[in-house]
GROMACS .gro file of C-alpha atoms in nm:
model
  258
    1MET     CA    1  -6.726  -1.506   2.713
    2PRO     CA    2  -6.633  -1.481   3.085
    3ARG     CA    3  -6.296  -1.335   2.994
    4GLN     CA    4  -6.454  -1.074   2.769
    5SER     CA    5  -6.695  -0.980   3.046
    6SER     CA    6  -6.410  -0.954   3.296
    7ASP     CA    7  -6.206  -0.739   3.061
    8THR     CA    8  -6.505  -0.515   3.006
    9SER     CA    9  -6.535  -0.462   3.381
   10HIS     CA   10  -6.176  -0.328   3.383
   11ARG     CA   11  -6.228  -0.076   3.103
   12GLY     CA   12  -6.291   0.192   3.362
   13ALA     CA   13  -5.955   0.124   3.524
   14SER     CA   14  -5.663   0.336   3.413
   15VAL     CA   15  -5.364   0.193   3.232
   16ILE     CA   16  -5.159   0.256   3.545
   17GLU     CA   17  -5.402   0.057   3.761
   18ASN     CA   18  -5.396  -0.234   3.515
   19THR     CA   19  -5.016  -0.220   3.499
   20VAL     CA   20  -4.984  -0.229   3.877
   21SER     CA   21  -5.226  -0.523   3.893
   22ILE     CA   22  -5.010  -0.714   3.647
   23LEU     CA   23  -4.689  -0.640   3.838
   24ARG     CA   24  -4.849  -0.756   4.163
   25CYS     CA   25  -4.904  -1.099   4.010
   26PHE     CA   26  -4.532  -1.167   4.048
   27SER     CA   27  -4.421  -1.292   4.389
   28PRO     CA   28  -4.138  -1.500   4.541
   29ASP     CA   29  -4.332  -1.819   4.469
   30ARG     CA   30  -4.451  -1.696   4.126
   31GLN     CA   31  -4.137  -1.547   3.974
   32GLU     CA   32  -4.219  -1.645   3.615
   33LEU     CA   33  -4.563  -1.608   3.460
   34GLY     CA   34  -4.709  -1.629   3.112
   35VAL     CA   35  -4.975  -1.410   2.956
   36THR     CA   36  -5.236  -1.685   2.988
   37GLU     CA   37  -5.166  -1.712   3.362
   38ILE     CA   38  -5.175  -1.338   3.426
   39ALA     CA   39  -5.489  -1.254   3.225
   40PRO     CA   40  -5.742  -1.437   3.448
   41ARG     CA   41  -5.571  -1.313   3.764
   42VAL     CA   42  -5.620  -0.949   3.668
   43GLY     CA   43  -5.943  -0.991   3.470
   44LEU     CA   44  -5.803  -0.858   3.142
   45HIS     CA   45  -5.799  -1.001   2.791
   46LYS     CA   46  -5.475  -1.171   2.689
   47SER     CA   47  -5.413  -0.909   2.420
   48THR     CA   48  -5.435  -0.629   2.677
   49VAL     CA   49  -5.195  -0.808   2.914
   50SER     CA   50  -4.955  -0.879   2.629
   51ARG     CA   51  -4.956  -0.514   2.520
   52ILE     CA   52  -4.881  -0.391   2.874
   53LEU     CA   53  -4.605  -0.649   2.922
   54THR     CA   54  -4.445  -0.547   2.595
   55ALA     CA   55  -4.436  -0.185   2.710
   56LEU     CA   56  -4.290  -0.288   3.047
   57GLU     CA   57  -4.029  -0.502   2.875
   58ALA     CA   58  -3.918  -0.206   2.666
   59GLN     CA   59  -3.845  -0.019   2.991
   60GLY     CA   60  -3.667  -0.314   3.152
   61ILE     CA   61  -3.938  -0.349   3.418
   62VAL     CA   62  -4.003  -0.709   3.311
   63GLU     CA   63  -3.795  -0.954   3.109
   64GLN     CA   64  -3.918  -1.226   2.880
   65GLU     CA   65  -3.767  -1.574   2.912
   66SER     CA   66  -3.708  -1.804   2.617
   67SER     CA   67  -4.024  -1.990   2.719
   68ARG     CA   68  -4.220  -1.667   2.649
   69ARG     CA   69  -4.285  -1.634   3.019
   70TYR     CA   70  -4.212  -1.309   3.202
   71ARG     CA   71  -4.030  -1.221   3.519
   72LEU     CA   72  -3.953  -0.889   3.690
   73GLY     CA   73  -3.652  -0.714   3.538
   74LEU     CA   74  -3.366  -0.515   3.684
   75GLY     CA   75  -3.528  -0.195   3.564
   76ILE     CA   76  -3.763  -0.208   3.860
   77LEU     CA   77  -3.464  -0.158   4.090
   78ALA     CA   78  -3.391   0.173   3.921
   79LEU     CA   79  -3.739   0.289   4.019
   80ALA     CA   80  -3.717   0.162   4.376
   81GLY     CA   81  -3.351   0.254   4.426
   82PRO     CA   82  -3.400   0.607   4.569
   83LEU     CA   83  -3.664   0.483   4.813
   84LEU     CA   84  -3.454   0.185   4.918
   85ALA     CA   85  -3.157   0.413   4.974
   86ASP     CA   86  -3.365   0.638   5.199
   87LEU     CA   87  -3.495   0.343   5.395
   88ASP     CA   88  -3.146   0.201   5.437
   89VAL     CA   89  -2.999   0.527   5.558
   90ARG     CA   90  -3.287   0.586   5.800
   91ARG     CA   91  -3.244   0.238   5.945
   92ALA     CA   92  -2.869   0.286   5.974
   93ALA     CA   93  -2.896   0.633   6.123
   94TYR     CA   94  -3.169   0.587   6.383
   95PRO     CA   95  -2.964   0.438   6.668
   96MET     CA   96  -2.683   0.685   6.595
   97LEU     CA   97  -2.924   0.977   6.621
   98GLN     CA   98  -3.048   0.843   6.952
   99ASP     CA   99  -2.690   0.838   7.081
  100LEU     CA  100  -2.628   1.188   6.947
  101THR     CA  101  -2.932   1.339   7.119
  102ARG     CA  102  -2.860   1.156   7.444
  103ASP     CA  103  -2.497   1.273   7.449
  104THR     CA  104  -2.555   1.635   7.341
  105GLY     CA  105  -2.899   1.699   7.487
  106GLU     CA  106  -3.004   1.858   7.156
  107THR     CA  107  -3.239   1.756   6.877
  108SER     CA  108  -3.082   1.544   6.604
  109ALA     CA  109  -3.229   1.473   6.263
  110LEU     CA  110  -3.158   1.299   5.934
  111MET     CA  111  -3.203   1.496   5.613
  112VAL     CA  112  -3.216   1.382   5.249
  113TRP     CA  113  -3.200   1.584   4.928
  114ASN     CA  114  -3.457   1.569   4.648
  115GLY     CA  115  -3.256   1.781   4.407
  116ALA     CA  116  -3.397   2.109   4.529
  117GLU     CA  117  -3.480   2.078   4.900
  118ALA     CA  118  -3.348   1.920   5.218
  119ILE     CA  119  -3.619   1.704   5.374
  120THR     CA  120  -3.645   1.578   5.731
  121VAL     CA  121  -3.690   1.198   5.726
  122GLU     CA  122  -3.599   1.113   6.086
  123GLN     CA  123  -3.570   1.303   6.413
  124ILE     CA  124  -3.489   1.249   6.781
  125PRO     CA  125  -3.620   1.548   6.982
  126SER     CA  126  -3.414   1.701   7.260
  127PRO     CA  127  -3.529   1.597   7.608
  128GLN     CA  128  -3.493   1.957   7.727
  129GLN     CA  129  -3.794   2.182   7.773
  130VAL     CA  130  -3.663   2.446   7.528
  131LYS     CA  131  -3.571   2.282   7.200
  132HIS     CA  132  -3.597   2.309   6.825
  133THR     CA  133  -3.779   2.039   6.627
  134SER     CA  134  -3.949   2.002   6.291
  135SER     CA  135  -4.216   1.772   6.155
  136LEU     CA  136  -4.109   1.472   5.950
  137GLY     CA  137  -4.132   1.573   5.587
  138SER     CA  138  -4.037   1.936   5.656
  139ARG     CA  139  -3.859   2.090   5.358
  140TYR     CA  140  -3.579   2.346   5.360
  141GLN     CA  141  -3.491   2.564   5.062
  142THR     CA  142  -3.287   2.839   5.227
  143ALA     CA  143  -2.927   2.862   5.110
  144HIS     CA  144  -2.785   2.912   5.459
  145SER     CA  145  -2.971   2.623   5.621
  146ALA     CA  146  -2.701   2.388   5.748
  147SER     CA  147  -2.838   2.080   5.572
  148VAL     CA  148  -2.889   2.267   5.244
  149GLN     CA  149  -2.526   2.383   5.261
  150VAL     CA  150  -2.412   2.022   5.299
  151PHE     CA  151  -2.594   1.906   4.988
  152LEU     CA  152  -2.506   2.209   4.775
  153ALA     CA  153  -2.138   2.162   4.856
  154PHE     CA  154  -2.152   1.862   4.621
  155GLU     CA  155  -2.347   2.035   4.343
  156GLU     CA  156  -2.196   2.213   4.044
  157ILE     CA  157  -2.213   2.592   4.068
  158GLU     CA  158  -2.429   2.593   3.753
  159GLU     CA  159  -2.688   2.383   3.935
  160ILE     CA  160  -2.692   2.629   4.224
  161HIS     CA  161  -2.742   2.914   3.974
  162ALA     CA  162  -3.034   2.721   3.823
  163LEU     CA  163  -3.196   2.672   4.164
  164VAL     CA  164  -3.169   3.045   4.235
  165ASP     CA  165  -3.297   3.145   3.891
  166SER     CA  166  -3.600   2.917   3.928
  167GLY     CA  167  -3.682   3.069   4.266
  168THR     CA  168  -3.633   2.735   4.441
  169LEU     CA  169  -3.325   2.829   4.644
  170GLN     CA  170  -3.390   3.127   4.868
  171GLY     CA  171  -3.179   3.371   5.065
  172LEU     CA  172  -2.879   3.384   4.832
  173ASP     CA  173  -2.745   3.699   4.670
  174SER     CA  174  -2.762   3.624   4.298
  175SER     CA  175  -2.480   3.862   4.206
  176SER     CA  176  -2.146   3.720   4.102
  177GLY     CA  177  -1.994   3.842   4.427
  178GLY     CA  178  -2.271   3.675   4.625
  179PHE     CA  179  -2.214   3.344   4.448
  180ASP     CA  180  -1.838   3.366   4.500
  181LYS     CA  181  -1.888   3.427   4.872
  182TYR     CA  182  -2.131   3.136   4.896
  183ARG     CA  183  -1.897   2.905   4.706
  184ASP     CA  184  -1.617   2.997   4.949
  185LEU     CA  185  -1.851   2.913   5.236
  186LEU     CA  186  -1.926   2.570   5.091
  187GLU     CA  187  -1.556   2.502   5.041
  188SER     CA  188  -1.478   2.599   5.399
  189ASN     CA  189  -1.755   2.364   5.515
  190ARG     CA  190  -1.594   2.076   5.327
  191ASP     CA  191  -1.257   2.155   5.484
  192ARG     CA  192  -1.408   2.177   5.833
  193GLY     CA  193  -1.629   1.871   5.790
  194TYR     CA  194  -1.961   2.032   5.880
  195ALA     CA  195  -2.189   2.319   5.783
  196LEU     CA  196  -2.305   2.584   6.029
  197ASN     CA  197  -2.617   2.797   6.035
  198ASP     CA  198  -2.544   3.028   6.327
  199ALA     CA  199  -2.887   3.194   6.364
  200GLU     CA  200  -2.872   3.309   6.002
  201THR     CA  201  -3.215   3.179   5.902
  202SER     CA  202  -3.374   3.203   6.247
  203PRO     CA  203  -3.247   3.435   6.522
  204ASN     CA  204  -3.310   3.178   6.792
  205GLU     CA  205  -3.173   2.862   6.632
  206VAL     CA  206  -2.835   2.714   6.545
  207GLY     CA  207  -2.806   2.429   6.295
  208ILE     CA  208  -2.504   2.208   6.238
  209ALA     CA  209  -2.495   1.940   5.968
  210ALA     CA  210  -2.250   1.685   5.827
  211GLY     CA  211  -2.277   1.461   5.524
  212VAL     CA  212  -2.341   1.085   5.512
  213HIS     CA  213  -2.185   0.886   5.225
  214ASP     CA  214  -2.270   0.539   5.101
  215HIS     CA  215  -2.044   0.259   4.977
  216ARG     CA  216  -2.000   0.436   4.642
  217GLY     CA  217  -1.889   0.756   4.809
  218ALA     CA  218  -2.211   0.929   4.708
  219LEU     CA  219  -2.366   1.184   4.944
  220VAL     CA  220  -2.699   1.030   5.048
  221ALA     CA  221  -2.802   1.220   5.363
  222ALA     CA  222  -2.699   1.470   5.626
  223VAL     CA  223  -2.699   1.443   6.004
  224LEU     CA  224  -2.832   1.762   6.162
  225ILE     CA  225  -2.816   1.903   6.514
  226ALA     CA  226  -3.068   2.178   6.594
  227ALA     CA  227  -3.017   2.378   6.915
  228PRO     CA  228  -3.138   2.704   7.070
  229LYS     CA  229  -2.904   2.996   7.015
  230PHE     CA  230  -2.879   3.078   7.385
  231ARG     CA  231  -2.725   2.734   7.455
  232THR     CA  232  -2.464   2.746   7.180
  233ASP     CA  233  -2.162   2.970   7.226
  234ALA     CA  234  -1.854   2.931   7.006
  235GLU     CA  235  -1.706   2.655   7.221
  236GLN     CA  236  -2.031   2.461   7.224
  237ILE     CA  237  -2.069   2.496   6.847
  238THR     CA  238  -1.724   2.343   6.796
  239SER     CA  239  -1.812   2.055   7.027
  240LEU     CA  240  -2.146   1.993   6.855
  241GLY     CA  241  -1.978   2.010   6.516
  242GLU     CA  242  -1.732   1.742   6.614
  243ARG     CA  243  -2.009   1.519   6.746
  244CYS     CA  244  -2.213   1.574   6.429
  245VAL     CA  245  -1.919   1.478   6.208
  246GLU     CA  246  -1.851   1.169   6.417
  247THR     CA  247  -2.213   1.057   6.396
  248ALA     CA  248  -2.223   1.112   6.019
  249ARG     CA  249  -1.902   0.908   5.989
  250ARG     CA  250  -2.053   0.621   6.189
  251VAL     CA  251  -2.368   0.619   5.976
  252SER     CA  252  -2.153   0.621   5.662
  253GLN     CA  253  -1.960   0.321   5.792
  254ARG     CA  254  -2.284   0.131   5.847
  255LEU     CA  255  -2.368   0.197   5.481
  256GLY     CA  256  -2.028   0.071   5.372
  257GLY     CA  257  -1.890   0.420   5.316
  258ARG     CA  258  -1.554   0.554   5.415
   0.00000   0.00000   0.00000
């Protein structure tokens, strides 16, 4: 009777809430649990717990041992992987960004790609009175943004077409000639090692970005320098570009990349 009453009290909870409650039962000192152990912890009937565990097992989120006890499965890493990668690259990049801002006097930032936008996940503001900064979580969808150029340089041209057609990617001439010119730009960026936004998206700002690669060689982030246009002549842009590339290389090395 108490179990039925407890299960009744959870009827208002969503399936997602019940699933999360079950997953939270597992811990370093409780790595394997059976249905009869989990049910009273979460206040659900054994049949409900068993049904949820069966669904999780089908997705690889949990695994069932021969003793009919469950443990977390490798599938949960696939869900957490993108977040863990972001956390790792932020941790690796932070001291490098501090060095970059101190040495250049300009704002440095770390950007990641969500498949359609470049997102600011870390930033060290310039100590100078006139500077360019953005809020953490700021998103960039303009084709000529330096960080967007870095990420699109590793996308297939068909994917870039799809982003333009969906209205996600902005500021790019959708004609064949426009795409050819943009593809040439991305190729020149790869050859040079960094992407440049020389006041193309904002008349007062210059952006320079270089890619960060992990141990698999995958592009996982971009280091960005943002500076006022009046402080960045051609010679200064070249110098900042070299520093940006060097910082991205150092962050890549910390991630095991080459």
